[in-house]
Each structure stands twice: as C-alpha cells, then as structure tokens.
PDB file of C-alpha atoms in Angstrom:
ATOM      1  CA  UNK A 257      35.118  89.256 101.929  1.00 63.00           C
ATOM      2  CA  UNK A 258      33.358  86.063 101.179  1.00 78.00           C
ATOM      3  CA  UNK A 259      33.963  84.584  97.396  1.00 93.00           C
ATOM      4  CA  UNK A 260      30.895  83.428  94.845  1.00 96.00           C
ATOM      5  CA  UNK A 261      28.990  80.254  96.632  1.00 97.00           C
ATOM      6  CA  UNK A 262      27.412  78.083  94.925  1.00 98.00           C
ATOM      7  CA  UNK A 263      24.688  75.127  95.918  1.00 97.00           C
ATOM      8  CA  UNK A 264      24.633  72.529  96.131  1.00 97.00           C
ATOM      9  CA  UNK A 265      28.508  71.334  94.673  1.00 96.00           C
ATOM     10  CA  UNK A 266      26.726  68.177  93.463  1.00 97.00           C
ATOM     11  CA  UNK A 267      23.465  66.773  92.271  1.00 97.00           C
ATOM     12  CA  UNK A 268      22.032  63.797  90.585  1.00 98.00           C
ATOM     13  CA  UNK A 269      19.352  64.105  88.313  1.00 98.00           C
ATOM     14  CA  UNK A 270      17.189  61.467  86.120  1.00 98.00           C
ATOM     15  CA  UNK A 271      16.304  62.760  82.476  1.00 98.00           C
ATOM     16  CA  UNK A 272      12.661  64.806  82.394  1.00 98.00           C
ATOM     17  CA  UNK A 273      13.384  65.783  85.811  1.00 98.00           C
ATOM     18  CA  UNK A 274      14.159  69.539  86.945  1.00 98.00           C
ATOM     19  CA  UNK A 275      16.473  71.459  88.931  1.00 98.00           C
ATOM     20  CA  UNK A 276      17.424  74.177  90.020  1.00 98.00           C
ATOM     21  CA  UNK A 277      21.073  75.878  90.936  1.00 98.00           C
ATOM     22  CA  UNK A 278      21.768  78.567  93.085  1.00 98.00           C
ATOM     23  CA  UNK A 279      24.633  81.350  93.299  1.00 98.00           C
ATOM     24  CA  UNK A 280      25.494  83.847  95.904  1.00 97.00           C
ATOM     25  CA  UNK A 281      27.672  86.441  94.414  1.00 96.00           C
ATOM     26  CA  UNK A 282      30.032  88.858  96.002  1.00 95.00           C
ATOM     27  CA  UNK A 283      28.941  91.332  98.170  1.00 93.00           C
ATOM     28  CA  UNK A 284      28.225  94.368  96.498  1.00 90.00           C
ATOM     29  CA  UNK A 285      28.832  92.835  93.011  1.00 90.00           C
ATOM     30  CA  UNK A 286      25.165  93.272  90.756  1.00 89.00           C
ATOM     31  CA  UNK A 287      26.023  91.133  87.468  1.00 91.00           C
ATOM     32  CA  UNK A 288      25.765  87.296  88.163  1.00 94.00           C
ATOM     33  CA  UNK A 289      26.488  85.283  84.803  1.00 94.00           C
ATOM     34  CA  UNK A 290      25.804  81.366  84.560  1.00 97.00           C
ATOM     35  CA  UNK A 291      28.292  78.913  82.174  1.00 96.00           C
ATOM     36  CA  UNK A 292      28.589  75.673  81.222  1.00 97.00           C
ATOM     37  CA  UNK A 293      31.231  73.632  81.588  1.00 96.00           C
ATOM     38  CA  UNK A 294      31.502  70.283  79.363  1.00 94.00           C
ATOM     39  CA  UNK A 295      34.658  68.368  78.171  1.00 89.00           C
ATOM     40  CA  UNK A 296      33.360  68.679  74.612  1.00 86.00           C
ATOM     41  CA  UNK A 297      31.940  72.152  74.170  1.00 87.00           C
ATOM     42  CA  UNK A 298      34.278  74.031  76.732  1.00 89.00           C
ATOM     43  CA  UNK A 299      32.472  76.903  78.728  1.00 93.00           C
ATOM     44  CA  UNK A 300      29.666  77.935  77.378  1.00 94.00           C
ATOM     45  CA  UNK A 301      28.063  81.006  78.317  1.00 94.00           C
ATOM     46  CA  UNK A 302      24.258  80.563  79.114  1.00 96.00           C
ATOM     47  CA  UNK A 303      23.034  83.844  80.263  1.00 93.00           C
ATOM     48  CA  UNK A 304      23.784  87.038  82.713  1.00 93.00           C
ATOM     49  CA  UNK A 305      21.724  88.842  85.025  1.00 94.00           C
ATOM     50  CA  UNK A 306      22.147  92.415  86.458  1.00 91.00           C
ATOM     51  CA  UNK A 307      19.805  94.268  88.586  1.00 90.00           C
ATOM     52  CA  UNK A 308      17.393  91.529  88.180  1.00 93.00           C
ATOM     53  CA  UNK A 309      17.148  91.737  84.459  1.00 94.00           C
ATOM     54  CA  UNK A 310      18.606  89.422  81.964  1.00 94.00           C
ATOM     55  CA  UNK A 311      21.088  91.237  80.073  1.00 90.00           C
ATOM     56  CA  UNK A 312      22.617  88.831  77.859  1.00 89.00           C
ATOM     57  CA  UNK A 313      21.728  85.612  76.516  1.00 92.00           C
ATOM     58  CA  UNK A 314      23.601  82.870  75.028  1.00 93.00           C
ATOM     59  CA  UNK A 315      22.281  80.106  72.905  1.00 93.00           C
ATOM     60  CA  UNK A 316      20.867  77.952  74.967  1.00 96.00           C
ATOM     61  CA  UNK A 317      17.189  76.176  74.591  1.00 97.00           C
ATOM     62  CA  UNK A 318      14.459  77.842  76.695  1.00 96.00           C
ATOM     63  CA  UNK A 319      14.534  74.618  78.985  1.00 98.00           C
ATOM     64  CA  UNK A 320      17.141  76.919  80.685  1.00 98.00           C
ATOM     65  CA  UNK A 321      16.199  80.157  82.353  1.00 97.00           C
ATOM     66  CA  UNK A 322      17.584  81.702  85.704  1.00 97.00           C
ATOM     67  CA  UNK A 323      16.503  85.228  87.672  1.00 97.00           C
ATOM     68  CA  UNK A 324      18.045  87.303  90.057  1.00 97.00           C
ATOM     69  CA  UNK A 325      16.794  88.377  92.799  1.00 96.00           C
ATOM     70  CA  UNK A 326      17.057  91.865  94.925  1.00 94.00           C
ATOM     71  CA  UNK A 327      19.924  90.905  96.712  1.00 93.00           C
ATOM     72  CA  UNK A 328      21.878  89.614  93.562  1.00 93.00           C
ATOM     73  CA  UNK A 329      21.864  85.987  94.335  1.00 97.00           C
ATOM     74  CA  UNK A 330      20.656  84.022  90.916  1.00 98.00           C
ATOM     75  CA  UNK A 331      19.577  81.067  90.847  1.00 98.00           C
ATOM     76  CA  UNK A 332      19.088  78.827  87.182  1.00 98.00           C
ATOM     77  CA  UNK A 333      16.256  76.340  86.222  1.00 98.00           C
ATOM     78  CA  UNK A 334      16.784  73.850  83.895  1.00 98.00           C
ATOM     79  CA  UNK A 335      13.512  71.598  82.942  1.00 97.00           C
ATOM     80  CA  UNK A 336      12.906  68.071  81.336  1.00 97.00           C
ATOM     81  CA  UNK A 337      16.341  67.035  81.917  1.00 98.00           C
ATOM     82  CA  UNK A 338      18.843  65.615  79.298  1.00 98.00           C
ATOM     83  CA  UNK A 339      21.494  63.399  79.363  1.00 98.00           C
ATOM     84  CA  UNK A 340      23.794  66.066  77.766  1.00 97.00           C
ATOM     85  CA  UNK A 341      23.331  68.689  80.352  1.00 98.00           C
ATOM     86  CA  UNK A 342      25.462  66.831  82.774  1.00 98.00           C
ATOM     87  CA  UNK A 343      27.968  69.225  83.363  1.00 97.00           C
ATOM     88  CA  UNK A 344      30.373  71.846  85.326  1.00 97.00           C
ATOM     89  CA  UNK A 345      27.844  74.953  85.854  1.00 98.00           C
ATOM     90  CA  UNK A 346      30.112  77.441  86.608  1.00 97.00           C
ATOM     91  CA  UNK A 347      28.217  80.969  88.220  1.00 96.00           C
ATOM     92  CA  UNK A 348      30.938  84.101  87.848  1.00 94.00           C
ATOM     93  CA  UNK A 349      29.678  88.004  89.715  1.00 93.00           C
ATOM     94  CA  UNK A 350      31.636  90.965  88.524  1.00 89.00           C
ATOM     95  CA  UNK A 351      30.815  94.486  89.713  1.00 83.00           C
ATOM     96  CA  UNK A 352      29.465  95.522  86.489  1.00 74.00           C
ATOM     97  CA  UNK A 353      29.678  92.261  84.007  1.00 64.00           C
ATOM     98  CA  UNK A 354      32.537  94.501  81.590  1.00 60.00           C
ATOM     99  CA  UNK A 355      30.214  97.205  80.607  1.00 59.00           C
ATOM    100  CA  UNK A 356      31.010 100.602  79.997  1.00 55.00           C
ATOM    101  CA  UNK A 357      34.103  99.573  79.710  1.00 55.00           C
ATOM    102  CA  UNK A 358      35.070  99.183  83.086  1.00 64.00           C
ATOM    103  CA  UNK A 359      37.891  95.726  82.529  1.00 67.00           C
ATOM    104  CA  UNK A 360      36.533  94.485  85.573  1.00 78.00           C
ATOM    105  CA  UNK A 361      37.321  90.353  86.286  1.00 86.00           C
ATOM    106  CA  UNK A 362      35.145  87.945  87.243  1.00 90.00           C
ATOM    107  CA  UNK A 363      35.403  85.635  90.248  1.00 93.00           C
ATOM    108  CA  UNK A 364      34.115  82.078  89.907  1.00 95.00           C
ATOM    109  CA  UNK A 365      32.672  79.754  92.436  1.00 96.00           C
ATOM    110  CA  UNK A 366      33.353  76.392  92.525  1.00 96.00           C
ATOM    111  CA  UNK A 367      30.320  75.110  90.590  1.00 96.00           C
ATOM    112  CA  UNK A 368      27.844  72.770  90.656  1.00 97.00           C
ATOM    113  CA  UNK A 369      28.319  68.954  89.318  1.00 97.00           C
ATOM    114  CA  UNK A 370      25.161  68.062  87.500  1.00 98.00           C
ATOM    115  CA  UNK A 371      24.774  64.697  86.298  1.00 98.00           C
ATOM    116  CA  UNK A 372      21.638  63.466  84.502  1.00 98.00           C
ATOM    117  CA  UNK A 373      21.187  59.843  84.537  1.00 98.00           C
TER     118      UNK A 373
ATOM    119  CA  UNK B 151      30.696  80.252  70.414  1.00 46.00           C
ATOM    120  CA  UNK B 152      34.514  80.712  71.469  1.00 50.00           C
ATOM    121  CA  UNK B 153      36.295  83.696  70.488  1.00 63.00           C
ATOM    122  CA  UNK B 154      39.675  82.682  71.869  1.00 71.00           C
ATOM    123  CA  UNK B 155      41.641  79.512  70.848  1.00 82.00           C
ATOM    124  CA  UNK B 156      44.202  78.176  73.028  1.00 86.00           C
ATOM    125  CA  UNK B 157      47.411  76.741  72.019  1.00 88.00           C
ATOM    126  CA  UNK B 158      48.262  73.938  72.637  1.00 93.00           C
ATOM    127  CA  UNK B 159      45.928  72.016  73.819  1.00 93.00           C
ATOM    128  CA  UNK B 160      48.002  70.477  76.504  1.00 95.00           C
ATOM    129  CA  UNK B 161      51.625  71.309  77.614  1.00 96.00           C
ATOM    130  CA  UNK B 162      53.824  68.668  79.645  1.00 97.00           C
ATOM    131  CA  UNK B 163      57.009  70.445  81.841  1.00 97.00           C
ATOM    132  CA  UNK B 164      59.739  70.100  84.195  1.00 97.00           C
ATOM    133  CA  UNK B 165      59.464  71.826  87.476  1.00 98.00           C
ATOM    134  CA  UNK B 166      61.941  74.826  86.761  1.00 98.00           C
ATOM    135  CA  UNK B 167      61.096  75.194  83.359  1.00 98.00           C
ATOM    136  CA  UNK B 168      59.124  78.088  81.720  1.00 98.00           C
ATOM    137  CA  UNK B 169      55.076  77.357  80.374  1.00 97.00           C
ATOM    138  CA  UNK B 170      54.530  79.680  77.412  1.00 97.00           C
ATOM    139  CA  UNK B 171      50.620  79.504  76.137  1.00 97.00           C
ATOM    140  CA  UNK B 172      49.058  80.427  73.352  1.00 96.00           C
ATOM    141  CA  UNK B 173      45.235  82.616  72.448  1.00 95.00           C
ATOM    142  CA  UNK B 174      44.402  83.685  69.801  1.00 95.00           C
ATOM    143  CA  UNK B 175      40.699  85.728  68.936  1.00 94.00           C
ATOM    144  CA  UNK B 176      38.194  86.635  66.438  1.00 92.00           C
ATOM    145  CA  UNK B 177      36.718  90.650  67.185  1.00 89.00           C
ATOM    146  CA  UNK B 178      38.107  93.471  68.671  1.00 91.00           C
ATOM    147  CA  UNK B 179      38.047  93.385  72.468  1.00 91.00           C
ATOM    148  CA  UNK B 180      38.233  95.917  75.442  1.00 89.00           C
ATOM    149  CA  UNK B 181      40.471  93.544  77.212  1.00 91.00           C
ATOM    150  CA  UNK B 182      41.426  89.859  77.282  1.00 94.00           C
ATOM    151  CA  UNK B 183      41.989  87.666  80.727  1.00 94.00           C
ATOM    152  CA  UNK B 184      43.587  84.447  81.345  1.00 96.00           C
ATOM    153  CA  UNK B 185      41.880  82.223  84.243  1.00 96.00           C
ATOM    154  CA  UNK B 186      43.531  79.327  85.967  1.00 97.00           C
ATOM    155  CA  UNK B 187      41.128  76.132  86.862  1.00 97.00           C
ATOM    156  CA  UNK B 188      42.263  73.353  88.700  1.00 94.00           C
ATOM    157  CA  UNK B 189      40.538  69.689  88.111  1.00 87.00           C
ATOM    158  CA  UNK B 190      36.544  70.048  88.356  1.00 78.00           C
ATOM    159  CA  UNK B 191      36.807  73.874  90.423  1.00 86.00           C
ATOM    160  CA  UNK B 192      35.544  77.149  89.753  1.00 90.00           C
ATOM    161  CA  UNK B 193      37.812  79.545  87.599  1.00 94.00           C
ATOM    162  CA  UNK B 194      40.839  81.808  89.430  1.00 95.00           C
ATOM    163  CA  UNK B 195      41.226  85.322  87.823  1.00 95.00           C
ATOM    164  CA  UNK B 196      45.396  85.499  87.224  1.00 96.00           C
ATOM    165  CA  UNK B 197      45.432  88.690  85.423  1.00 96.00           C
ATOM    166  CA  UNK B 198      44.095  91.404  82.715  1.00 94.00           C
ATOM    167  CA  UNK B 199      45.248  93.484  79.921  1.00 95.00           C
ATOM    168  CA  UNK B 200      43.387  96.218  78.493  1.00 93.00           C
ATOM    169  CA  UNK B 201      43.468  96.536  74.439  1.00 93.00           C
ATOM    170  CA  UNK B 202      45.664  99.402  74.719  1.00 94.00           C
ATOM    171  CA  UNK B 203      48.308  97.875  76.830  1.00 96.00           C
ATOM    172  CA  UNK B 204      51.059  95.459  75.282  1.00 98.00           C
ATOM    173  CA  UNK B 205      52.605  93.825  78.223  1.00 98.00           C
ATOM    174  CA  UNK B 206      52.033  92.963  82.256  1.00 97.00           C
ATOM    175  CA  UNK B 207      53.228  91.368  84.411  1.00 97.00           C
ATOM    176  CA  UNK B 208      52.280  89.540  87.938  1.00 96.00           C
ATOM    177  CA  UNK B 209      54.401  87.775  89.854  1.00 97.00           C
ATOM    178  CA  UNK B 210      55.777  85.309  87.832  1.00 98.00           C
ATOM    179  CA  UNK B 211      53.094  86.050  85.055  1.00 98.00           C
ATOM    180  CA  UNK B 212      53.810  87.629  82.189  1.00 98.00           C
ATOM    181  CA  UNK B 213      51.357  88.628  79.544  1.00 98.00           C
ATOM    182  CA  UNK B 214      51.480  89.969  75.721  1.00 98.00           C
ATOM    183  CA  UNK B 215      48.736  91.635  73.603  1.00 98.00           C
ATOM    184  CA  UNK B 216      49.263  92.463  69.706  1.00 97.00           C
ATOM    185  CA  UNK B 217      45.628  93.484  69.170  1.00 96.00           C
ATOM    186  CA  UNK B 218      46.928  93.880  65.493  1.00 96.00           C
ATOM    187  CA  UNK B 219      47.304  90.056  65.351  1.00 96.00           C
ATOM    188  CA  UNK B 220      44.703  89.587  67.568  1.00 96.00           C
ATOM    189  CA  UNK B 221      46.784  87.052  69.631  1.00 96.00           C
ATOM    190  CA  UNK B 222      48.100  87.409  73.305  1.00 97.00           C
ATOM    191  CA  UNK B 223      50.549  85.083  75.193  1.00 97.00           C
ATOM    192  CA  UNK B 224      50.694  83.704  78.419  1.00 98.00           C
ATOM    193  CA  UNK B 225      53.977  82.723  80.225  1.00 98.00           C
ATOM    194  CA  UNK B 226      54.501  80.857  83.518  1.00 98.00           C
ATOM    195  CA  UNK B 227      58.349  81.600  84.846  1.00 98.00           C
ATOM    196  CA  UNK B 228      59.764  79.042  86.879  1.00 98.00           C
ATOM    197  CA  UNK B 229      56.943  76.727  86.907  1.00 98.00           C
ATOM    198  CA  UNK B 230      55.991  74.907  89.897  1.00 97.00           C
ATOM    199  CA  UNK B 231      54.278  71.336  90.232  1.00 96.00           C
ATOM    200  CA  UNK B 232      51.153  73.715  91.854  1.00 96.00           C
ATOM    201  CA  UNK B 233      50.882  75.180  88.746  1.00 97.00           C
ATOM    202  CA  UNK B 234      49.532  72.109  87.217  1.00 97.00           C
ATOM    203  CA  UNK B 235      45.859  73.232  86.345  1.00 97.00           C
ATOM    204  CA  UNK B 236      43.558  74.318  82.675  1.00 97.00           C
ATOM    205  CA  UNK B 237      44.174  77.869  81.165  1.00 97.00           C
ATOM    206  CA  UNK B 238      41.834  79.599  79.849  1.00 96.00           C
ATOM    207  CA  UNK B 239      42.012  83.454  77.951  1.00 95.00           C
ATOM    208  CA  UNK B 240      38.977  85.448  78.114  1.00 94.00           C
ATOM    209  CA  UNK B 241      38.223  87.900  75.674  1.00 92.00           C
ATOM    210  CA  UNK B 242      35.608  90.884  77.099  1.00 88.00           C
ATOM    211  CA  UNK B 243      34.153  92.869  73.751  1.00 85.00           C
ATOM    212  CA  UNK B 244      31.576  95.695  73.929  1.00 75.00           C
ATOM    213  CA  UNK B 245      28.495  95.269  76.303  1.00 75.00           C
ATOM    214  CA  UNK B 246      29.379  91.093  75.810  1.00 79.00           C
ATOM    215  CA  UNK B 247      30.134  88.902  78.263  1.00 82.00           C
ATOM    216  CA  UNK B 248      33.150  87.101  79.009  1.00 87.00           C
ATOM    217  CA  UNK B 249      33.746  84.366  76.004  1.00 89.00           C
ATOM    218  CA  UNK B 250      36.133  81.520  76.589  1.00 91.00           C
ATOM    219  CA  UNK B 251      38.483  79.504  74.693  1.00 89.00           C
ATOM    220  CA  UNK B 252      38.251  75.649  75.274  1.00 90.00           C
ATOM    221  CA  UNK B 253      41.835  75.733  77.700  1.00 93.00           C
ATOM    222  CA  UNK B 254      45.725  74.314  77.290  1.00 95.00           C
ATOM    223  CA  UNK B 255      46.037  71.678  80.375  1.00 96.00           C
ATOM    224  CA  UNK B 256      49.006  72.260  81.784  1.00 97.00           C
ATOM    225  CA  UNK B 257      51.090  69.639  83.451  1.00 97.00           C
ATOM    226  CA  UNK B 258      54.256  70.441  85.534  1.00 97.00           C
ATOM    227  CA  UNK B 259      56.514  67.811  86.820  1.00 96.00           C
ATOM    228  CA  UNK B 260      58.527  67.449  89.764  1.00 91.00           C
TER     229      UNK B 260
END
C-alpha cells in the first residue's frame, strides 16, 4: 500500500510570510502527528490529529496550527514566518497514535524542507 | 521535551564490525522504538519492544529493555556501509505521543 506523502519536499519562505504543509497518511490509518526536525532541538513534536480532532499538543506557539480532514490527510499552517522555523517537518500516521495501548509504529514520510529566508 | 537520550552521539565503524547504541528515558513507557533516518529523509520504523518484553530481535537487530533502569540498547550485527544513517529510540507512554531522543549518527566504513 502506498507510504505517508508529503507536499511539497521543499519550500522557500521569506520571514512574515505563511505556509502551509500537507500530509497524506496511510490508508486506513486515522492519527496523523506533525514534528519538527532541527539540528539543534532534535524532533520536536508539534501536535497530533485523530478523527479530525487535535488530540495532543506540544509546545509550540499558536503561529502553528494544522487540521485534519475526513479522509485523514492533515495539513499544518504556520503564520508570520521566522527565521528559526526553517526546518525538517516530519508528518508520521499510525493506526491509532499508541493509545489504548495498542504498541502500534509509526511510518514517516519524507518531509518537507522549509527554509525561511 | 526528549524523554530518551542517545548514546553516543556519533559512532564511527568498520564494515564487519558490530554498532551497539545507547537510550536511555525519563517515565514509564508502554513500549520504546528505535527509527533509522538517513541524511534529510523521513524516519524508517526498525523495530518495537513492549515494557514487558526484555529482548527482540530482527534480522540482524537486536534489542534490550531493563524498564528497571529505564535504559534499552540497540545493536547492529555485522554492520554494513548501508547502515550508515541517525538512530533514534522512541519512547510511547500513556495516551502520549511518540517522544524522541536527539539521535547517535552512525557511520560505517567500507
């Protein structure tokens, strides 16, 4: 079956701008989370969406916010653009994101290269 | 915030040799995973272990748990020059997601 796809693989962004990232999860898997990827700060987790609510949250500023829609593809928003969210983001779908226990993995896309000039 | 710690940070090998890594973590989990990312690509699921499992094995994977020491171990037989990549443990806890540590880059010779 097809993997996580992400879009676009690379973008280039100037500071106050916005963008927005899409992911396509596996079929049948309903929990899409987003990370971020930086050489500094490692992966951070930003937030995770199942069944089109937002069921975790990391800490992140509200310039970042995603959805998911009906068919489980997410997408994430981040406004007013800084320099420091350049960055690996890094969208991951899992059946049922680890809850009730069910020690399911995740499976990655390939991410999307933002950098903020 | 991280819950797992890699160590070390980066490991340097000989084609043949065995990679032994390191990950150590903070809470009690329901299982830890170790991911595999090569330069600038998404993540690669290698393998899980539940909390109440102690060892597993896949391939030429083998993985430890001592959830009393809240460490687990990661070792690479017969490494290969396409082994060469970051790796990363995973620690799921609760209704949490996935946290990550920060990685060891591994680099096999030939």
């Amino acid at each position: 079956k097809a993997g996580v796809t992400q879009t676009p693989r690379y973008l280039i962004k100037t500071r106050g701008q916005q963008v927005t990232l899409s992911c396509s999860p596996i079929s049948g898997h309903r929990s899409v989370s987003w990370y971020q990827q930086t050489p500094g700060q490692g992966l951070q987790f930003l937030f995770e969406y199942f069944s089109e609510t937002q069921r975790n949250k990391g800490n992140f500023p509200g310039r970042f916010s995603g959805r998911q829609f009906s068919n489980s593809r997410s997408e994430m928003n981040v406004s007013t653009l800084e320099l420091g969210d350049s960055a690996l983001y890094l969208c991951a779908s899992s059946y049922n994101g680890g809850w009730g226990n069910l020690n399911t993995e995740a499976f990655f896309g390939q991410g999307t290269r933002l950098t903020v000039v | 915030s991280q819950q797992g710690e890699e160590d070390p940070q980066a490991l340097s090998i000989q084609e043949g040799e065995n990679a032994t890594m390191n990950c150590s973590y903070k809470t009690s989990i329901n299982n830890l995973q170790w991911y595999r990312q090569n330069s600038g690509r998404g993540l690669v699921h290698l393998i899980l272990i539940r909390s109440n499992e102690r060892e597993k094995h896949s391939g030429r994977l083998r993985v430890t748990l001592d959830t009393s020491k809240k460490s687990s171990s990661l070792l690479i037989t017969a490494s290969r020059a396409a082994d060469t990549a970051s790796y990363f443990c995973a620690t799921e806890s609760g209704n949490t997601p996935l946290v990550f540590g920060k990685g060891t880059r591994l680099s096999v010779i030939a």
